[in-house]
Coordinates of C-alpha atoms in Angstrom, one line a residue:
M1 CA 29.3 -44.6 41.7
I2 CA 30.6 -41.2 41.0
R3 CA 28.0 -38.6 40.8
S4 CA 27.6 -36.4 37.0
K5 CA 29.1 -33.6 39.2
E6 CA 32.2 -35.1 40.5
M7 CA 33.0 -36.6 36.7
R8 CA 33.1 -33.0 35.5
I9 CA 35.1 -32.0 37.8
F10 CA 37.5 -34.8 36.9
Q11 CA 37.3 -33.9 33.4
F12 CA 37.5 -30.0 34.0
I13 CA 41.0 -31.4 36.2
G14 CA 42.0 -33.8 33.1
V15 CA 41.8 -30.7 30.5
I16 CA 43.6 -28.3 32.4
I17 CA 46.4 -31.3 33.2
L18 CA 46.6 -31.6 29.6
V19 CA 46.4 -27.9 28.6
I20 CA 49.4 -27.1 31.0
G21 CA 51.3 -30.3 30.1
T22 CA 50.9 -29.4 26.7
A23 CA 52.2 -25.8 26.9
W24 CA 55.0 -27.2 29.0
M25 CA 56.0 -29.4 26.6
F26 CA 56.1 -26.5 23.2
S27 CA 58.4 -24.4 25.8
I28 CA 61.4 -26.6 25.6
S29 CA 61.7 -26.8 22.4
S30 CA 61.8 -24.8 19.4
D31 CA 60.9 -26.7 17.0
G32 CA 58.7 -29.3 18.9
S33 CA 61.0 -31.8 17.9
G34 CA 63.1 -32.2 21.4
A35 CA 66.1 -30.2 20.1
P36 CA 67.4 -27.1 22.2
A37 CA 66.4 -23.7 21.3
Y38 CA 69.8 -22.6 21.5
I39 CA 73.7 -23.7 21.0
E40 CA 76.7 -22.5 22.7
G41 CA 80.2 -22.9 21.5
E42 CA 83.2 -21.1 20.1
L43 CA 82.7 -18.9 16.5
V44 CA 85.1 -19.9 14.3
C45 CA 85.8 -20.3 10.5
Y46 CA 85.3 -23.3 8.9
G47 CA 88.3 -23.1 6.2
C48 CA 90.5 -22.2 8.5
E49 CA 89.7 -25.1 11.1
L50 CA 89.9 -27.8 7.8
K51 CA 93.9 -26.7 7.5
C52 CA 95.0 -30.1 8.4
G53 CA 97.1 -30.1 5.3
G54 CA 99.7 -27.3 6.7
P55 CA 100.7 -24.3 6.3
T56 CA 100.5 -24.3 2.4
S57 CA 97.1 -25.7 2.5
N58 CA 94.3 -23.1 0.6
T59 CA 91.4 -24.4 2.4
C60 CA 90.2 -20.9 3.2
D61 CA 90.3 -20.4 -0.7
Y62 CA 88.2 -22.8 -1.4
Y63 CA 85.8 -22.6 1.4
E64 CA 86.5 -18.9 2.2
H65 CA 86.8 -17.5 5.7
K66 CA 82.9 -18.5 6.9
G67 CA 82.2 -18.3 10.6
V68 CA 81.2 -21.7 12.5
L69 CA 80.4 -22.2 15.7
R70 CA 81.9 -25.4 17.1
D71 CA 80.6 -26.8 20.5
A72 CA 81.8 -28.6 23.3
H73 CA 81.3 -32.1 21.5
G74 CA 84.0 -30.6 18.7
D75 CA 81.1 -30.2 16.0
F76 CA 80.8 -27.8 13.6
W77 CA 76.8 -25.8 13.7
Y78 CA 76.4 -24.1 10.2
F79 CA 74.0 -20.8 9.8
E80 CA 71.4 -20.3 7.4
D81 CA 72.5 -16.8 5.4
T82 CA 70.6 -14.0 7.3
P83 CA 70.4 -10.6 7.9
V84 CA 70.8 -11.7 11.7
A85 CA 73.2 -14.7 11.0
K86 CA 75.5 -12.2 8.6
P87 CA 77.9 -11.3 11.3
L88 CA 78.7 -14.8 13.0
I89 CA 79.4 -16.1 8.9
Q90 CA 81.2 -12.6 8.3
D91 CA 82.7 -11.0 10.8
E92 CA 86.1 -11.8 11.3
S93 CA 86.4 -9.5 14.6
L94 CA 84.1 -12.1 16.4
R95 CA 86.1 -15.7 15.8
G96 CA 87.3 -17.4 18.8
K97 CA 84.4 -15.5 20.8
Q98 CA 82.0 -17.5 23.1
L99 CA 78.7 -17.3 22.1
R100 CA 74.7 -18.7 22.5
V101 CA 73.1 -19.0 19.1
Y102 CA 69.1 -19.0 19.7
G103 CA 67.0 -20.3 16.5
K104 CA 65.5 -23.0 14.9
I105 CA 68.4 -25.9 15.0
N106 CA 68.2 -28.3 12.3
E107 CA 69.7 -31.6 13.8
E108 CA 70.3 -33.4 10.9
T109 CA 72.1 -31.3 8.7
H110 CA 73.7 -29.2 12.1
T111 CA 72.3 -26.1 11.0
I112 CA 71.4 -22.4 12.5
T113 CA 68.6 -20.7 11.1
V114 CA 69.6 -17.6 13.9
D115 CA 66.9 -15.5 15.3
R116 CA 70.0 -13.7 17.9
W117 CA 72.8 -14.3 19.4
R118 CA 75.2 -13.3 22.5
E119 CA 78.6 -13.5 23.7
L120 CA 79.1 -15.5 27.1

C-alpha cells in the first residue's frame, strides 16, 4: 500500500507536470487555438495581384493599393488596420519584400492583428 508521504510526492509531481504542460501549450500558440504566432511571406499589393483581366484591368482603382502578405502556399493574409500595420498596408516601398509578421492570427478570416514585423 502507498503511504501518505509517498502519495503527496506523487500528487506534487503530477501538479508540476500539469503546470509545465499548460505553460508549454500556451507558449506555442498566440491565441490558444494552435495557430502560429507569426506568418511569413511576400508583401504584395492585393489589387495588383488580382489584375488577371490584363493591363486595362482597374482592380487597383477598386481595391486601392493595399498591402497583403502572400504566404508560400499562395494564400493572402490581410492586416487589421492598426498603427503597427499601417506601413505594411500603405508603404509601397515594402512591396516585394519577404517578411515575418507576428501577431494574433485568425485562420478563418485570414487576418492578422499585427504586433510587430521584420524583414527576412
